XYZ file of C-alpha atoms in Angstrom:
219
model
C 0.000 0.000 0.000
C 1.259 3.439 -0.954
C 0.965 6.758 0.814
C 0.038 9.667 -1.507
C 3.712 10.699 -1.521
C 4.755 7.216 -2.620
C 5.762 5.789 0.767
C 4.733 2.167 1.023
C 3.571 0.991 4.432
C 5.006 -2.327 5.540
C 2.797 -5.125 6.822
C 3.895 -4.292 10.341
C 2.931 -0.658 9.840
C -0.443 -1.686 8.437
C -0.995 -3.968 11.440
C -0.183 -1.005 13.667
C -2.831 1.017 11.845
C -5.437 -1.651 12.646
C -4.320 -1.580 16.279
C -4.598 2.210 16.294
C -8.154 1.947 14.934
C -9.145 -0.445 17.719
C -7.488 1.704 20.375
C -9.193 4.834 19.079
C -12.591 3.144 19.249
C -12.037 2.397 22.945
C -10.703 5.901 23.587
C -13.721 7.543 21.964
C -16.000 5.476 24.167
C -13.982 6.514 27.223
C -13.937 10.270 26.537
C -17.643 10.290 25.681
C -18.552 9.332 29.248
C -19.952 12.336 31.062
C -20.411 14.249 27.792
C -23.638 14.949 25.920
C -22.726 12.216 23.414
C -23.236 8.484 23.433
C -20.806 6.077 21.813
C -21.108 2.841 19.883
C -18.531 1.015 17.746
C -16.204 4.001 17.912
C -18.838 6.502 16.763
C -20.418 9.344 18.694
C -24.143 9.904 18.289
C -26.950 11.869 19.874
C -30.153 13.837 19.454
C -30.117 17.630 19.297
C -33.234 19.760 18.836
C -35.002 17.263 16.596
C -31.885 16.111 14.732
C -30.030 12.811 14.957
C -26.276 13.322 14.628
C -23.410 10.880 14.249
C -19.670 11.492 14.199
C -17.687 8.469 13.024
C -13.890 8.246 12.797
C -12.322 6.591 9.744
C -8.753 5.440 10.357
C -6.987 4.863 7.037
C -4.909 1.696 6.879
C -2.815 2.657 3.838
C -1.684 6.037 5.200
C -1.288 7.998 8.428
C -4.605 9.787 8.394
C -7.855 9.822 10.367
C -11.017 11.563 9.193
C -14.369 11.914 10.901
C -17.606 11.817 8.956
C -20.472 13.848 10.361
C -24.041 12.968 9.418
C -27.306 14.571 10.444
C -30.926 13.735 9.744
C -34.272 14.879 11.155
C -35.465 12.596 13.953
C -38.849 12.454 12.238
C -37.768 10.641 9.081
C -36.891 7.169 10.395
C -40.364 6.577 11.954
C -41.947 7.574 8.624
C -39.599 5.208 6.795
C -40.501 2.377 9.170
C -44.206 2.984 8.629
C -43.730 2.870 4.855
C -41.771 -0.407 4.870
C -43.986 -2.085 7.460
C -41.565 -2.066 10.408
C -43.282 0.231 12.935
C -41.819 -1.840 15.786
C -38.426 -0.262 15.029
C -39.716 2.867 16.750
C -39.004 1.054 20.038
C -35.361 0.315 19.197
C -32.528 2.156 21.017
C -31.385 5.475 19.592
C -28.196 3.855 18.264
C -30.327 1.787 15.865
C -30.761 4.922 13.733
C -27.025 4.743 13.098
C -26.413 0.991 12.935
C -29.718 -0.499 11.804
C -29.921 -1.937 8.292
C -33.433 -0.590 7.676
C -32.892 3.078 8.435
C -32.584 6.297 6.451
C -28.902 6.859 5.755
C -28.131 10.497 4.978
C -25.092 11.820 3.116
C -22.178 13.106 5.162
C -22.783 16.631 6.383
C -19.050 17.226 6.792
C -15.764 15.326 6.617
C -12.985 16.618 8.843
C -9.397 15.422 9.157
C -8.334 14.932 12.769
C -4.693 15.161 13.758
C -3.361 11.822 14.912
C -1.646 11.811 18.303
C 0.808 9.454 19.953
C -1.575 9.307 22.891
C -4.744 7.929 21.317
C -6.902 9.535 24.006
C -5.717 12.967 22.835
C -6.997 12.095 19.358
C -10.301 10.950 20.853
C -10.637 14.283 22.675
C -10.137 16.083 19.355
C -12.909 13.968 17.829
C -15.202 14.914 20.707
C -14.383 18.603 20.171
C -15.057 18.242 16.453
C -18.455 16.728 17.248
C -19.350 19.656 19.506
C -18.246 22.161 16.852
C -20.384 20.559 14.156
C -23.586 20.691 16.226
C -24.014 24.431 15.728
C -23.739 24.119 11.954
C -26.306 21.326 11.862
C -28.838 23.165 14.001
C -28.710 26.160 11.648
C -28.970 23.893 8.606
C -32.726 23.415 8.444
C -34.819 20.891 6.527
C -34.208 22.652 3.204
C -30.474 22.280 3.693
C -30.971 18.587 4.402
C -33.056 18.102 1.252
C -30.467 19.926 -0.814
C -27.709 17.740 0.614
C -29.640 14.573 -0.303
C -30.209 15.853 -3.836
C -26.616 16.957 -4.439
C -24.434 14.326 -2.774
C -25.575 11.069 -4.304
C -24.024 9.189 -7.190
C -27.341 9.701 -8.979
C -30.733 11.317 -8.387
C -31.970 8.356 -6.338
C -28.972 7.595 -4.082
C -30.610 9.262 -1.065
C -34.207 8.875 -2.159
C -35.413 7.289 1.105
C -34.280 10.117 3.431
C -35.338 12.738 0.867
C -38.832 11.286 0.424
C -39.335 10.811 4.165
C -38.189 14.377 4.854
C -40.660 15.718 2.289
C -43.427 13.708 3.943
C -42.408 15.046 7.358
C -42.990 18.635 6.193
C -46.230 17.839 4.380
C -44.954 17.870 0.774
C -46.552 14.526 -0.103
C -47.273 15.222 -3.802
C -43.608 16.096 -4.343
C -42.534 12.912 -2.561
C -44.932 10.865 -4.697
C -43.554 12.383 -7.899
C -40.001 11.346 -6.934
C -41.112 7.795 -6.094
C -43.025 7.366 -9.350
C -40.046 8.632 -11.337
C -37.753 6.197 -9.518
C -40.167 3.294 -9.977
C -40.434 4.022 -13.710
C -36.637 4.110 -13.965
C -36.367 0.745 -12.196
C -34.768 2.278 -9.095
C -35.570 0.633 -5.762
C -34.576 3.448 -3.421
C -31.973 1.158 -1.854
C -34.382 -1.259 -0.160
C -36.252 -4.340 -1.351
C -38.507 -6.730 0.563
C -41.189 -9.323 -0.238
C -43.643 -6.414 -0.344
C -41.561 -4.739 -3.064
C -39.015 -1.948 -3.320
C -38.971 1.167 -1.193
C -40.123 3.149 -4.224
C -43.119 0.862 -4.703
C -44.020 0.702 -1.020
C -43.741 4.488 -0.742
C -46.057 4.980 -3.724
C -48.700 2.783 -2.062
C -48.275 4.536 1.290
C -48.459 7.998 -0.269
C -51.500 7.107 -2.384
C -53.337 5.933 0.741
C -52.335 9.031 2.689
C -53.328 11.445 -0.078
C -56.640 9.651 -0.663
C -57.411 9.752 3.072
C -56.645 13.462 3.164
C -58.952 14.061 0.188
C -61.837 12.177 1.836
C -61.501 14.345 4.941
């Protein structure tokens, strides 16, 4: 494996990088105690003013670098997603499930920040905790429109973040717009990233939105 400047890490150095990753995970868990953050699998997560935030370190194995990826999503969108896909019982899962669960809305990274590596891994963990605190203010001023824009702009294609985008639109009452996206995806053969015996997310969302819009019309 080569560093960007052409330096090849030896197997021993790569093994040390894996050890550093494991040590950092434990250190993050340690420094999070007594803070406003919770920790799981080396990531920090928490709820702030209706937003779910996660801050996850990424220790590179082929170079001496550690980044943290910051994600944020409205707390309201996962329950909507679970209703659409027929898993309302997931509402009772621990908060960490919104980060680790397979059937959850996964938003694009809000920010990616390089964190200086330290000889004392706890010092690096403290820097990660500080980075998490710094990012909170930016997220809280972001707003739902900023979230929707991020979903639309950061995917590999128009449907990469369809599930969080559609659920966010539903959360703010823009059901016809959400339905239009789902029908376009369904026509293009896009699943929205999830498939089940009941169909794809796009198909299940169309059915759910049709029922909701029809119920609203009757009332």
